[in-house]
Amino acid sequence: MSFLVSFNGQFSPYKLPDLSHYDRIRKIYKSQTMGSEFDSHLSEKIEQKQGSKSKNLAKASLSKYQKIQKSFETQKIPLHARELMTSNIYCFSPTKQVSEALDYIKENQIHHLPIINENNILVGLVSDRDLLKASPNEFISNIMTKEVIACLDNTRIQDIAKIMLHENINSIPIINNDYNLLGILTTRDILHFMTRIAHLQELA
Protein backbone atom coordinates (compact mmCIF):
# COMPACT_ATOMS: atom_id res chain seq x y z
CA MET A 1 0.00 0.00 0.00
CA SER A 2 1.63 3.24 -1.17
CA PHE A 3 -0.81 5.63 0.53
CA LEU A 4 -1.58 5.77 4.22
CA VAL A 5 -3.58 7.96 6.57
CA SER A 6 -1.93 9.34 9.69
CA PHE A 7 -4.14 10.22 12.63
CA ASN A 8 -2.16 11.60 15.56
CA GLY A 9 0.81 9.49 14.53
CA GLN A 10 -1.13 6.25 14.04
CA PHE A 11 -1.05 5.00 10.45
CA SER A 12 -3.69 3.00 8.61
CA PRO A 13 -4.12 2.05 4.92
CA TYR A 14 -5.74 4.66 2.71
CA LYS A 15 -8.69 3.23 0.82
CA LEU A 16 -7.99 4.03 -2.80
CA PRO A 17 -10.96 5.61 -4.61
CA ASP A 18 -11.89 4.98 -8.23
CA LEU A 19 -9.40 7.11 -10.16
CA SER A 20 -10.06 5.67 -13.61
CA HIS A 21 -11.47 8.96 -14.94
CA TYR A 22 -8.04 10.55 -14.55
CA ASP A 23 -6.61 7.95 -16.93
CA ARG A 24 -8.61 9.44 -19.80
CA ILE A 25 -6.10 12.28 -19.93
CA ARG A 26 -3.53 11.69 -22.66
CA LYS A 27 -0.40 10.11 -21.21
CA ILE A 28 2.59 12.40 -20.82
CA TYR A 29 5.14 9.62 -20.75
CA LYS A 30 6.71 8.54 -24.02
CA SER A 31 6.64 4.80 -24.66
CA GLN A 32 10.07 3.19 -24.77
CA THR A 33 9.05 1.22 -27.86
CA MET A 34 7.83 4.31 -29.64
CA GLY A 35 11.20 5.74 -30.68
CA SER A 36 12.02 4.33 -34.12
CA GLU A 37 8.36 3.99 -35.13
CA PHE A 38 7.72 7.61 -34.25
CA ASP A 39 10.82 8.77 -36.12
CA SER A 40 9.73 6.88 -39.24
CA HIS A 41 6.16 8.17 -38.99
CA LEU A 42 7.39 11.73 -38.52
CA SER A 43 9.66 11.47 -41.53
CA GLU A 44 6.81 10.16 -43.73
CA LYS A 45 4.48 12.93 -42.59
CA ILE A 46 7.03 15.61 -43.35
CA GLU A 47 7.73 14.20 -46.79
CA GLN A 48 4.01 14.02 -47.61
CA LYS A 49 3.51 17.63 -46.62
CA GLN A 50 6.66 19.08 -48.11
CA GLY A 51 6.88 16.96 -51.27
CA SER A 52 9.91 15.27 -52.77
CA LYS A 53 11.57 18.61 -53.51
CA SER A 54 11.83 19.32 -49.79
CA LYS A 55 13.49 16.10 -48.68
CA ASN A 56 16.55 17.95 -47.45
CA LEU A 57 14.38 20.18 -45.27
CA ALA A 58 12.57 17.11 -43.96
CA LYS A 59 15.82 15.41 -43.05
CA ALA A 60 17.05 18.55 -41.31
CA SER A 61 13.83 18.78 -39.31
CA LEU A 62 14.01 15.13 -38.33
CA SER A 63 17.65 15.48 -37.33
CA LYS A 64 16.79 18.45 -35.14
CA TYR A 65 14.01 16.47 -33.47
CA GLN A 66 16.32 13.51 -32.83
CA LYS A 67 18.88 15.79 -31.16
CA ILE A 68 16.20 17.23 -28.87
CA GLN A 69 14.96 13.74 -28.07
CA LYS A 70 18.45 12.50 -27.28
CA SER A 71 19.07 15.49 -25.04
CA PHE A 72 15.84 14.79 -23.18
CA GLU A 73 16.63 11.11 -22.71
CA THR A 74 19.98 11.91 -21.09
CA GLN A 75 18.25 13.97 -18.40
CA LYS A 76 17.10 12.20 -15.24
CA ILE A 77 13.35 12.61 -15.11
CA PRO A 78 11.85 11.85 -11.67
CA LEU A 79 9.25 9.12 -11.58
CA HIS A 80 8.81 8.52 -7.86
CA ALA A 81 8.15 10.65 -4.80
CA ARG A 82 11.68 10.34 -3.43
CA GLU A 83 13.09 11.89 -6.63
CA LEU A 84 10.81 14.92 -6.65
CA MET A 85 10.04 15.63 -3.00
CA THR A 86 11.56 18.43 -0.99
CA SER A 87 13.72 16.56 1.49
CA ASN A 88 15.16 19.56 3.34
CA ILE A 89 11.81 20.15 5.02
CA TYR A 90 10.75 22.49 7.78
CA CYS A 91 8.82 20.77 10.55
CA PHE A 92 7.26 21.93 13.77
CA SER A 93 6.27 20.57 17.15
CA PRO A 94 2.58 20.33 18.14
CA THR A 95 3.41 21.96 21.49
CA LYS A 96 4.42 25.26 19.85
CA GLN A 97 2.10 28.24 19.49
CA VAL A 98 0.53 29.61 16.31
CA SER A 99 2.51 32.86 16.56
CA GLU A 100 5.78 30.92 16.50
CA ALA A 101 4.67 28.88 13.49
CA LEU A 102 3.60 32.02 11.61
CA ASP A 103 7.02 33.58 12.12
CA TYR A 104 8.59 30.30 11.04
CA ILE A 105 6.73 29.98 7.73
CA LYS A 106 7.25 33.66 6.88
CA GLU A 107 10.97 33.39 7.56
CA ASN A 108 11.33 30.24 5.43
CA GLN A 109 8.74 31.23 2.78
CA ILE A 110 6.74 28.01 2.94
CA HIS A 111 3.01 27.28 2.83
CA HIS A 112 2.73 23.83 4.43
CA LEU A 113 4.22 22.76 7.71
CA PRO A 114 4.35 19.08 8.72
CA ILE A 115 3.91 18.53 12.45
CA ILE A 116 6.05 15.77 13.96
CA ASN A 117 6.57 14.31 17.41
CA GLU A 118 9.88 13.66 19.16
CA ASN A 119 10.37 10.45 17.14
CA ASN A 120 10.07 12.22 13.75
CA ILE A 121 6.65 10.61 13.23
CA LEU A 122 4.05 12.65 11.35
CA VAL A 123 1.19 13.66 13.65
CA GLY A 124 -0.41 16.50 11.69
CA LEU A 125 -0.18 19.21 9.06
CA VAL A 126 -0.89 22.94 9.03
CA SER A 127 -1.03 25.42 6.18
CA ASP A 128 -0.40 29.14 6.22
CA ARG A 129 -4.16 29.65 5.87
CA ASP A 130 -4.82 27.54 8.98
CA LEU A 131 -2.37 29.64 10.95
CA LEU A 132 -3.73 32.97 9.74
CA LYS A 133 -7.25 32.01 10.85
CA ALA A 134 -6.15 30.89 14.34
CA SER A 135 -5.47 32.83 17.51
CA PRO A 136 -1.76 33.64 17.93
CA ASN A 137 -1.70 32.06 21.40
CA GLU A 138 -3.37 28.82 20.26
CA PHE A 139 -1.32 25.63 20.39
CA ILE A 140 -0.52 23.94 17.07
CA SER A 141 -1.97 20.67 18.36
CA ASN A 142 -5.41 22.34 18.57
CA ILE A 143 -5.53 23.69 15.02
CA MET A 144 -3.51 21.22 12.94
CA THR A 145 -5.12 18.75 10.55
CA LYS A 146 -4.76 15.50 12.47
CA GLU A 147 -5.90 13.18 9.68
CA VAL A 148 -3.24 13.46 7.00
CA ILE A 149 -2.82 11.47 3.78
CA ALA A 150 0.81 10.47 3.31
CA CYS A 151 2.59 8.21 0.87
CA LEU A 152 5.69 6.06 0.73
CA ASP A 153 8.78 7.38 -1.00
CA ASN A 154 8.51 4.85 -3.85
CA THR A 155 5.04 6.05 -4.91
CA ARG A 156 4.72 7.09 -8.56
CA ILE A 157 4.32 10.79 -9.30
CA GLN A 158 1.25 10.22 -11.49
CA ASP A 159 -0.50 8.33 -8.67
CA ILE A 160 0.26 11.12 -6.22
CA ALA A 161 -1.13 13.70 -8.63
CA LYS A 162 -4.37 11.73 -8.95
CA ILE A 163 -4.84 11.48 -5.18
CA MET A 164 -4.09 15.18 -4.71
CA LEU A 165 -6.69 16.04 -7.35
CA HIS A 166 -9.24 13.65 -5.86
CA GLU A 167 -8.76 14.86 -2.28
CA ASN A 168 -8.32 18.51 -3.28
CA ILE A 169 -5.08 18.85 -1.32
CA ASN A 170 -2.00 20.88 -2.17
CA SER A 171 0.66 18.87 -0.38
CA ILE A 172 1.39 15.31 0.68
CA PRO A 173 4.03 14.22 3.20
CA ILE A 174 6.44 11.48 2.13
CA ILE A 175 7.37 8.75 4.63
CA ASN A 176 9.45 5.59 4.69
CA ASN A 177 8.43 2.07 5.76
CA ASP A 178 9.11 2.99 9.40
CA TYR A 179 6.69 5.94 9.09
CA ASN A 180 9.50 8.46 9.52
CA LEU A 181 8.97 11.72 7.64
CA LEU A 182 11.34 12.02 4.67
CA GLY A 183 9.97 15.00 2.76
CA ILE A 184 6.95 16.72 1.33
CA LEU A 185 5.54 17.01 -2.19
CA THR A 186 3.39 19.97 -3.22
CA THR A 187 1.40 20.97 -6.27
CA ARG A 188 4.18 23.45 -7.03
CA ASP A 189 6.69 20.56 -7.21
CA ILE A 190 4.44 18.70 -9.63
CA LEU A 191 4.01 21.79 -11.81
CA HIS A 192 7.79 22.16 -11.96
CA PHE A 193 7.96 18.51 -12.99
CA MET A 194 5.41 19.15 -15.74
CA THR A 195 7.42 22.05 -17.16
CA ARG A 196 10.46 19.78 -17.42
CA ILE A 197 8.65 17.37 -19.69
CA ALA A 198 6.49 19.90 -21.54
CA HIS A 199 8.75 19.90 -24.59
CA LEU A 200 8.29 16.13 -24.95
CA GLN A 201 4.53 16.63 -24.80
CA GLU A 202 4.83 19.05 -27.72
CA LEU A 203 6.88 16.63 -29.80
CA ALA A 204 4.73 13.57 -29.09
PDB file of C-alpha atoms in Angstrom:
ATOM      1  CA  MET A   1       0.000   0.000   0.000  1.00  0.00           C
ATOM      2  CA  SER A   2       1.632   3.242  -1.170  1.00  0.00           C
ATOM      3  CA  PHE A   3      -0.812   5.632   0.526  1.00  0.00           C
ATOM      4  CA  LEU A   4      -1.584   5.771   4.224  1.00  0.00           C
ATOM      5  CA  VAL A   5      -3.582   7.959   6.574  1.00  0.00           C
ATOM      6  CA  SER A   6      -1.930   9.336   9.686  1.00  0.00           C
ATOM      7  CA  PHE A   7      -4.135  10.215  12.632  1.00  0.00           C
ATOM      8  CA  ASN A   8      -2.163  11.595  15.558  1.00  0.00           C
ATOM      9  CA  GLY A   9       0.814   9.490  14.533  1.00  0.00           C
ATOM     10  CA  GLN A  10      -1.126   6.254  14.036  1.00  0.00           C
ATOM     11  CA  PHE A  11      -1.052   4.999  10.447  1.00  0.00           C
ATOM     12  CA  SER A  12      -3.691   2.999   8.608  1.00  0.00           C
ATOM     13  CA  PRO A  13      -4.125   2.053   4.924  1.00  0.00           C
ATOM     14  CA  TYR A  14      -5.743   4.661   2.709  1.00  0.00           C
ATOM     15  CA  LYS A  15      -8.691   3.226   0.818  1.00  0.00           C
ATOM     16  CA  LEU A  16      -7.990   4.027  -2.802  1.00  0.00           C
ATOM     17  CA  PRO A  17     -10.957   5.611  -4.606  1.00  0.00           C
ATOM     18  CA  ASP A  18     -11.885   4.981  -8.232  1.00  0.00           C
ATOM     19  CA  LEU A  19      -9.397   7.105 -10.161  1.00  0.00           C
ATOM     20  CA  SER A  20     -10.058   5.668 -13.614  1.00  0.00           C
ATOM     21  CA  HIS A  21     -11.466   8.957 -14.940  1.00  0.00           C
ATOM     22  CA  TYR A  22      -8.037  10.552 -14.548  1.00  0.00           C
ATOM     23  CA  ASP A  23      -6.609   7.953 -16.935  1.00  0.00           C
ATOM     24  CA  ARG A  24      -8.611   9.442 -19.800  1.00  0.00           C
ATOM     25  CA  ILE A  25      -6.099  12.284 -19.935  1.00  0.00           C
ATOM     26  CA  ARG A  26      -3.532  11.688 -22.658  1.00  0.00           C
ATOM     27  CA  LYS A  27      -0.403  10.106 -21.205  1.00  0.00           C
ATOM     28  CA  ILE A  28       2.588  12.400 -20.820  1.00  0.00           C
ATOM     29  CA  TYR A  29       5.143   9.618 -20.754  1.00  0.00           C
ATOM     30  CA  LYS A  30       6.708   8.540 -24.025  1.00  0.00           C
ATOM     31  CA  SER A  31       6.636   4.797 -24.655  1.00  0.00           C
ATOM     32  CA  GLN A  32      10.071   3.195 -24.772  1.00  0.00           C
ATOM     33  CA  THR A  33       9.048   1.215 -27.863  1.00  0.00           C
ATOM     34  CA  MET A  34       7.826   4.312 -29.637  1.00  0.00           C
ATOM     35  CA  GLY A  35      11.204   5.738 -30.677  1.00  0.00           C
ATOM     36  CA  SER A  36      12.017   4.333 -34.122  1.00  0.00           C
ATOM     37  CA  GLU A  37       8.357   3.987 -35.132  1.00  0.00           C
ATOM     38  CA  PHE A  38       7.717   7.612 -34.255  1.00  0.00           C
ATOM     39  CA  ASP A  39      10.822   8.770 -36.116  1.00  0.00           C
ATOM     40  CA  SER A  40       9.727   6.876 -39.236  1.00  0.00           C
ATOM     41  CA  HIS A  41       6.164   8.174 -38.989  1.00  0.00           C
ATOM     42  CA  LEU A  42       7.393  11.733 -38.523  1.00  0.00           C
ATOM     43  CA  SER A  43       9.660  11.468 -41.528  1.00  0.00           C
ATOM     44  CA  GLU A  44       6.807  10.156 -43.726  1.00  0.00           C
ATOM     45  CA  LYS A  45       4.484  12.929 -42.591  1.00  0.00           C
ATOM     46  CA  ILE A  46       7.033  15.607 -43.345  1.00  0.00           C
ATOM     47  CA  GLU A  47       7.729  14.198 -46.790  1.00  0.00           C
ATOM     48  CA  GLN A  48       4.015  14.024 -47.614  1.00  0.00           C
ATOM     49  CA  LYS A  49       3.513  17.633 -46.625  1.00  0.00           C
ATOM     50  CA  GLN A  50       6.655  19.078 -48.107  1.00  0.00           C
ATOM     51  CA  GLY A  51       6.881  16.956 -51.268  1.00  0.00           C
ATOM     52  CA  SER A  52       9.906  15.272 -52.772  1.00  0.00           C
ATOM     53  CA  LYS A  53      11.571  18.615 -53.514  1.00  0.00           C
ATOM     54  CA  SER A  54      11.834  19.321 -49.789  1.00  0.00           C
ATOM     55  CA  LYS A  55      13.493  16.104 -48.677  1.00  0.00           C
ATOM     56  CA  ASN A  56      16.553  17.950 -47.454  1.00  0.00           C
ATOM     57  CA  LEU A  57      14.383  20.177 -45.272  1.00  0.00           C
ATOM     58  CA  ALA A  58      12.570  17.110 -43.962  1.00  0.00           C
ATOM     59  CA  LYS A  59      15.817  15.413 -43.050  1.00  0.00           C
ATOM     60  CA  ALA A  60      17.047  18.547 -41.305  1.00  0.00           C
ATOM     61  CA  SER A  61      13.831  18.782 -39.314  1.00  0.00           C
ATOM     62  CA  LEU A  62      14.015  15.130 -38.327  1.00  0.00           C
ATOM     63  CA  SER A  63      17.647  15.483 -37.331  1.00  0.00           C
ATOM     64  CA  LYS A  64      16.788  18.450 -35.138  1.00  0.00           C
ATOM     65  CA  TYR A  65      14.014  16.474 -33.473  1.00  0.00           C
ATOM     66  CA  GLN A  66      16.318  13.511 -32.829  1.00  0.00           C
ATOM     67  CA  LYS A  67      18.877  15.786 -31.162  1.00  0.00           C
ATOM     68  CA  ILE A  68      16.197  17.230 -28.874  1.00  0.00           C
ATOM     69  CA  GLN A  69      14.955  13.738 -28.066  1.00  0.00           C
ATOM     70  CA  LYS A  70      18.452  12.495 -27.282  1.00  0.00           C
ATOM     71  CA  SER A  71      19.074  15.494 -25.043  1.00  0.00           C
ATOM     72  CA  PHE A  72      15.840  14.795 -23.184  1.00  0.00           C
ATOM     73  CA  GLU A  73      16.626  11.110 -22.708  1.00  0.00           C
ATOM     74  CA  THR A  74      19.982  11.905 -21.095  1.00  0.00           C
ATOM     75  CA  GLN A  75      18.247  13.972 -18.398  1.00  0.00           C
ATOM     76  CA  LYS A  76      17.103  12.195 -15.239  1.00  0.00           C
ATOM     77  CA  ILE A  77      13.351  12.614 -15.111  1.00  0.00           C
ATOM     78  CA  PRO A  78      11.854  11.854 -11.668  1.00  0.00           C
ATOM     79  CA  LEU A  79       9.248   9.119 -11.584  1.00  0.00           C
ATOM     80  CA  HIS A  80       8.812   8.522  -7.859  1.00  0.00           C
ATOM     81  CA  ALA A  81       8.146  10.655  -4.800  1.00  0.00           C
ATOM     82  CA  ARG A  82      11.681  10.343  -3.433  1.00  0.00           C
ATOM     83  CA  GLU A  83      13.090  11.885  -6.630  1.00  0.00           C
ATOM     84  CA  LEU A  84      10.813  14.915  -6.646  1.00  0.00           C
ATOM     85  CA  MET A  85      10.044  15.629  -2.997  1.00  0.00           C
ATOM     86  CA  THR A  86      11.562  18.430  -0.987  1.00  0.00           C
ATOM     87  CA  SER A  87      13.721  16.559   1.491  1.00  0.00           C
ATOM     88  CA  ASN A  88      15.157  19.561   3.337  1.00  0.00           C
ATOM     89  CA  ILE A  89      11.812  20.147   5.019  1.00  0.00           C
ATOM     90  CA  TYR A  90      10.748  22.494   7.777  1.00  0.00           C
ATOM     91  CA  CYS A  91       8.823  20.770  10.554  1.00  0.00           C
ATOM     92  CA  PHE A  92       7.263  21.933  13.770  1.00  0.00           C
ATOM     93  CA  SER A  93       6.265  20.574  17.155  1.00  0.00           C
ATOM     94  CA  PRO A  94       2.579  20.331  18.141  1.00  0.00           C
ATOM     95  CA  THR A  95       3.412  21.963  21.488  1.00  0.00           C
ATOM     96  CA  LYS A  96       4.418  25.263  19.847  1.00  0.00           C
ATOM     97  CA  GLN A  97       2.097  28.242  19.493  1.00  0.00           C
ATOM     98  CA  VAL A  98       0.533  29.609  16.311  1.00  0.00           C
ATOM     99  CA  SER A  99       2.509  32.864  16.559  1.00  0.00           C
ATOM    100  CA  GLU A 100       5.782  30.919  16.499  1.00  0.00           C
ATOM    101  CA  ALA A 101       4.669  28.885  13.487  1.00  0.00           C
ATOM    102  CA  LEU A 102       3.600  32.024  11.609  1.00  0.00           C
ATOM    103  CA  ASP A 103       7.024  33.584  12.125  1.00  0.00           C
ATOM    104  CA  TYR A 104       8.590  30.303  11.040  1.00  0.00           C
ATOM    105  CA  ILE A 105       6.727  29.981   7.731  1.00  0.00           C
ATOM    106  CA  LYS A 106       7.254  33.664   6.883  1.00  0.00           C
ATOM    107  CA  GLU A 107      10.969  33.394   7.557  1.00  0.00           C
ATOM    108  CA  ASN A 108      11.328  30.244   5.427  1.00  0.00           C
ATOM    109  CA  GLN A 109       8.739  31.227   2.776  1.00  0.00           C
ATOM    110  CA  ILE A 110       6.741  28.009   2.940  1.00  0.00           C
ATOM    111  CA  HIS A 111       3.005  27.277   2.831  1.00  0.00           C
ATOM    112  CA  HIS A 112       2.729  23.826   4.429  1.00  0.00           C
ATOM    113  CA  LEU A 113       4.217  22.765   7.714  1.00  0.00           C
ATOM    114  CA  PRO A 114       4.351  19.076   8.716  1.00  0.00           C
ATOM    115  CA  ILE A 115       3.905  18.532  12.451  1.00  0.00           C
ATOM    116  CA  ILE A 116       6.046  15.774  13.963  1.00  0.00           C
ATOM    117  CA  ASN A 117       6.575  14.310  17.408  1.00  0.00           C
ATOM    118  CA  GLU A 118       9.885  13.663  19.157  1.00  0.00           C
ATOM    119  CA  ASN A 119      10.369  10.454  17.135  1.00  0.00           C
ATOM    120  CA  ASN A 120      10.071  12.217  13.750  1.00  0.00           C
ATOM    121  CA  ILE A 121       6.647  10.610  13.229  1.00  0.00           C
ATOM    122  CA  LEU A 122       4.051  12.646  11.348  1.00  0.00           C
ATOM    123  CA  VAL A 123       1.194  13.661  13.655  1.00  0.00           C
ATOM    124  CA  GLY A 124      -0.414  16.504  11.687  1.00  0.00           C
ATOM    125  CA  LEU A 125      -0.175  19.206   9.063  1.00  0.00           C
ATOM    126  CA  VAL A 126      -0.888  22.935   9.032  1.00  0.00           C
ATOM    127  CA  SER A 127      -1.031  25.422   6.180  1.00  0.00           C
ATOM    128  CA  ASP A 128      -0.401  29.138   6.222  1.00  0.00           C
ATOM    129  CA  ARG A 129      -4.162  29.649   5.867  1.00  0.00           C
ATOM    130  CA  ASP A 130      -4.822  27.536   8.975  1.00  0.00           C
ATOM    131  CA  LEU A 131      -2.369  29.640  10.951  1.00  0.00           C
ATOM    132  CA  LEU A 132      -3.730  32.968   9.741  1.00  0.00           C
ATOM    133  CA  LYS A 133      -7.251  32.009  10.851  1.00  0.00           C
ATOM    134  CA  ALA A 134      -6.152  30.888  14.336  1.00  0.00           C
ATOM    135  CA  SER A 135      -5.474  32.827  17.508  1.00  0.00           C
ATOM    136  CA  PRO A 136      -1.755  33.640  17.926  1.00  0.00           C
ATOM    137  CA  ASN A 137      -1.703  32.063  21.397  1.00  0.00           C
ATOM    138  CA  GLU A 138      -3.369  28.820  20.264  1.00  0.00           C
ATOM    139  CA  PHE A 139      -1.323  25.632  20.389  1.00  0.00           C
ATOM    140  CA  ILE A 140      -0.520  23.941  17.073  1.00  0.00           C
ATOM    141  CA  SER A 141      -1.972  20.670  18.364  1.00  0.00           C
ATOM    142  CA  ASN A 142      -5.406  22.338  18.575  1.00  0.00           C
ATOM    143  CA  ILE A 143      -5.530  23.692  15.017  1.00  0.00           C
ATOM    144  CA  MET A 144      -3.512  21.218  12.943  1.00  0.00           C
ATOM    145  CA  THR A 145      -5.119  18.755  10.549  1.00  0.00           C
ATOM    146  CA  LYS A 146      -4.763  15.498  12.465  1.00  0.00           C
ATOM    147  CA  GLU A 147      -5.896  13.182   9.680  1.00  0.00           C
ATOM    148  CA  VAL A 148      -3.241  13.457   6.996  1.00  0.00           C
ATOM    149  CA  ILE A 149      -2.819  11.473   3.782  1.00  0.00           C
ATOM    150  CA  ALA A 150       0.805  10.470   3.308  1.00  0.00           C
ATOM    151  CA  CYS A 151       2.591   8.205   0.867  1.00  0.00           C
ATOM    152  CA  LEU A 152       5.691   6.060   0.727  1.00  0.00           C
ATOM    153  CA  ASP A 153       8.778   7.377  -1.002  1.00  0.00           C
ATOM    154  CA  ASN A 154       8.508   4.850  -3.855  1.00  0.00           C
ATOM    155  CA  THR A 155       5.044   6.047  -4.913  1.00  0.00           C
ATOM    156  CA  ARG A 156       4.716   7.086  -8.564  1.00  0.00           C
ATOM    157  CA  ILE A 157       4.317  10.791  -9.305  1.00  0.00           C
ATOM    158  CA  GLN A 158       1.252  10.224 -11.486  1.00  0.00           C
ATOM    159  CA  ASP A 159      -0.500   8.330  -8.671  1.00  0.00           C
ATOM    160  CA  ILE A 160       0.261  11.116  -6.220  1.00  0.00           C
ATOM    161  CA  ALA A 161      -1.133  13.701  -8.630  1.00  0.00           C
ATOM    162  CA  LYS A 162      -4.373  11.727  -8.951  1.00  0.00           C
ATOM    163  CA  ILE A 163      -4.839  11.481  -5.180  1.00  0.00           C
ATOM    164  CA  MET A 164      -4.089  15.180  -4.712  1.00  0.00           C
ATOM    165  CA  LEU A 165      -6.690  16.036  -7.347  1.00  0.00           C
ATOM    166  CA  HIS A 166      -9.238  13.653  -5.864  1.00  0.00           C
ATOM    167  CA  GLU A 167      -8.758  14.858  -2.284  1.00  0.00           C
ATOM    168  CA  ASN A 168      -8.324  18.514  -3.285  1.00  0.00           C
ATOM    169  CA  ILE A 169      -5.084  18.853  -1.324  1.00  0.00           C
ATOM    170  CA  ASN A 170      -1.997  20.884  -2.167  1.00  0.00           C
ATOM    171  CA  SER A 171       0.655  18.868  -0.382  1.00  0.00           C
ATOM    172  CA  ILE A 172       1.391  15.311   0.675  1.00  0.00           C
ATOM    173  CA  PRO A 173       4.031  14.224   3.198  1.00  0.00           C
ATOM    174  CA  ILE A 174       6.440  11.479   2.135  1.00  0.00           C
ATOM    175  CA  ILE A 175       7.372   8.755   4.633  1.00  0.00           C
ATOM    176  CA  ASN A 176       9.446   5.586   4.687  1.00  0.00           C
ATOM    177  CA  ASN A 177       8.427   2.067   5.757  1.00  0.00           C
ATOM    178  CA  ASP A 178       9.105   2.989   9.399  1.00  0.00           C
ATOM    179  CA  TYR A 179       6.688   5.943   9.091  1.00  0.00           C
ATOM    180  CA  ASN A 180       9.496   8.463   9.515  1.00  0.00           C
ATOM    181  CA  LEU A 181       8.969  11.721   7.644  1.00  0.00           C
ATOM    182  CA  LEU A 182      11.340  12.022   4.670  1.00  0.00           C
ATOM    183  CA  GLY A 183       9.971  14.996   2.764  1.00  0.00           C
ATOM    184  CA  ILE A 184       6.955  16.723   1.326  1.00  0.00           C
ATOM    185  CA  LEU A 185       5.541  17.008  -2.188  1.00  0.00           C
ATOM    186  CA  THR A 186       3.392  19.971  -3.224  1.00  0.00           C
ATOM    187  CA  THR A 187       1.397  20.970  -6.270  1.00  0.00           C
ATOM    188  CA  ARG A 188       4.183  23.449  -7.027  1.00  0.00           C
ATOM    189  CA  ASP A 189       6.686  20.564  -7.213  1.00  0.00           C
ATOM    190  CA  ILE A 190       4.438  18.697  -9.632  1.00  0.00           C
ATOM    191  CA  LEU A 191       4.006  21.795 -11.810  1.00  0.00           C
ATOM    192  CA  HIS A 192       7.787  22.163 -11.957  1.00  0.00           C
ATOM    193  CA  PHE A 193       7.961  18.510 -12.992  1.00  0.00           C
ATOM    194  CA  MET A 194       5.406  19.152 -15.740  1.00  0.00           C
ATOM    195  CA  THR A 195       7.422  22.053 -17.159  1.00  0.00           C
ATOM    196  CA  ARG A 196      10.464  19.780 -17.417  1.00  0.00           C
ATOM    197  CA  ILE A 197       8.646  17.366 -19.685  1.00  0.00           C
ATOM    198  CA  ALA A 198       6.490  19.904 -21.536  1.00  0.00           C
ATOM    199  CA  HIS A 199       8.746  19.900 -24.588  1.00  0.00           C
ATOM    200  CA  LEU A 200       8.292  16.126 -24.947  1.00  0.00           C
ATOM    201  CA  GLN A 201       4.534  16.632 -24.799  1.00  0.00           C
ATOM    202  CA  GLU A 202       4.825  19.047 -27.719  1.00  0.00           C
ATOM    203  CA  LEU A 203       6.882  16.628 -29.798  1.00  0.00           C
ATOM    204  CA  ALA A 204       4.727  13.568 -29.088  1.00  0.00           C
TER     205      ALA A 204
END
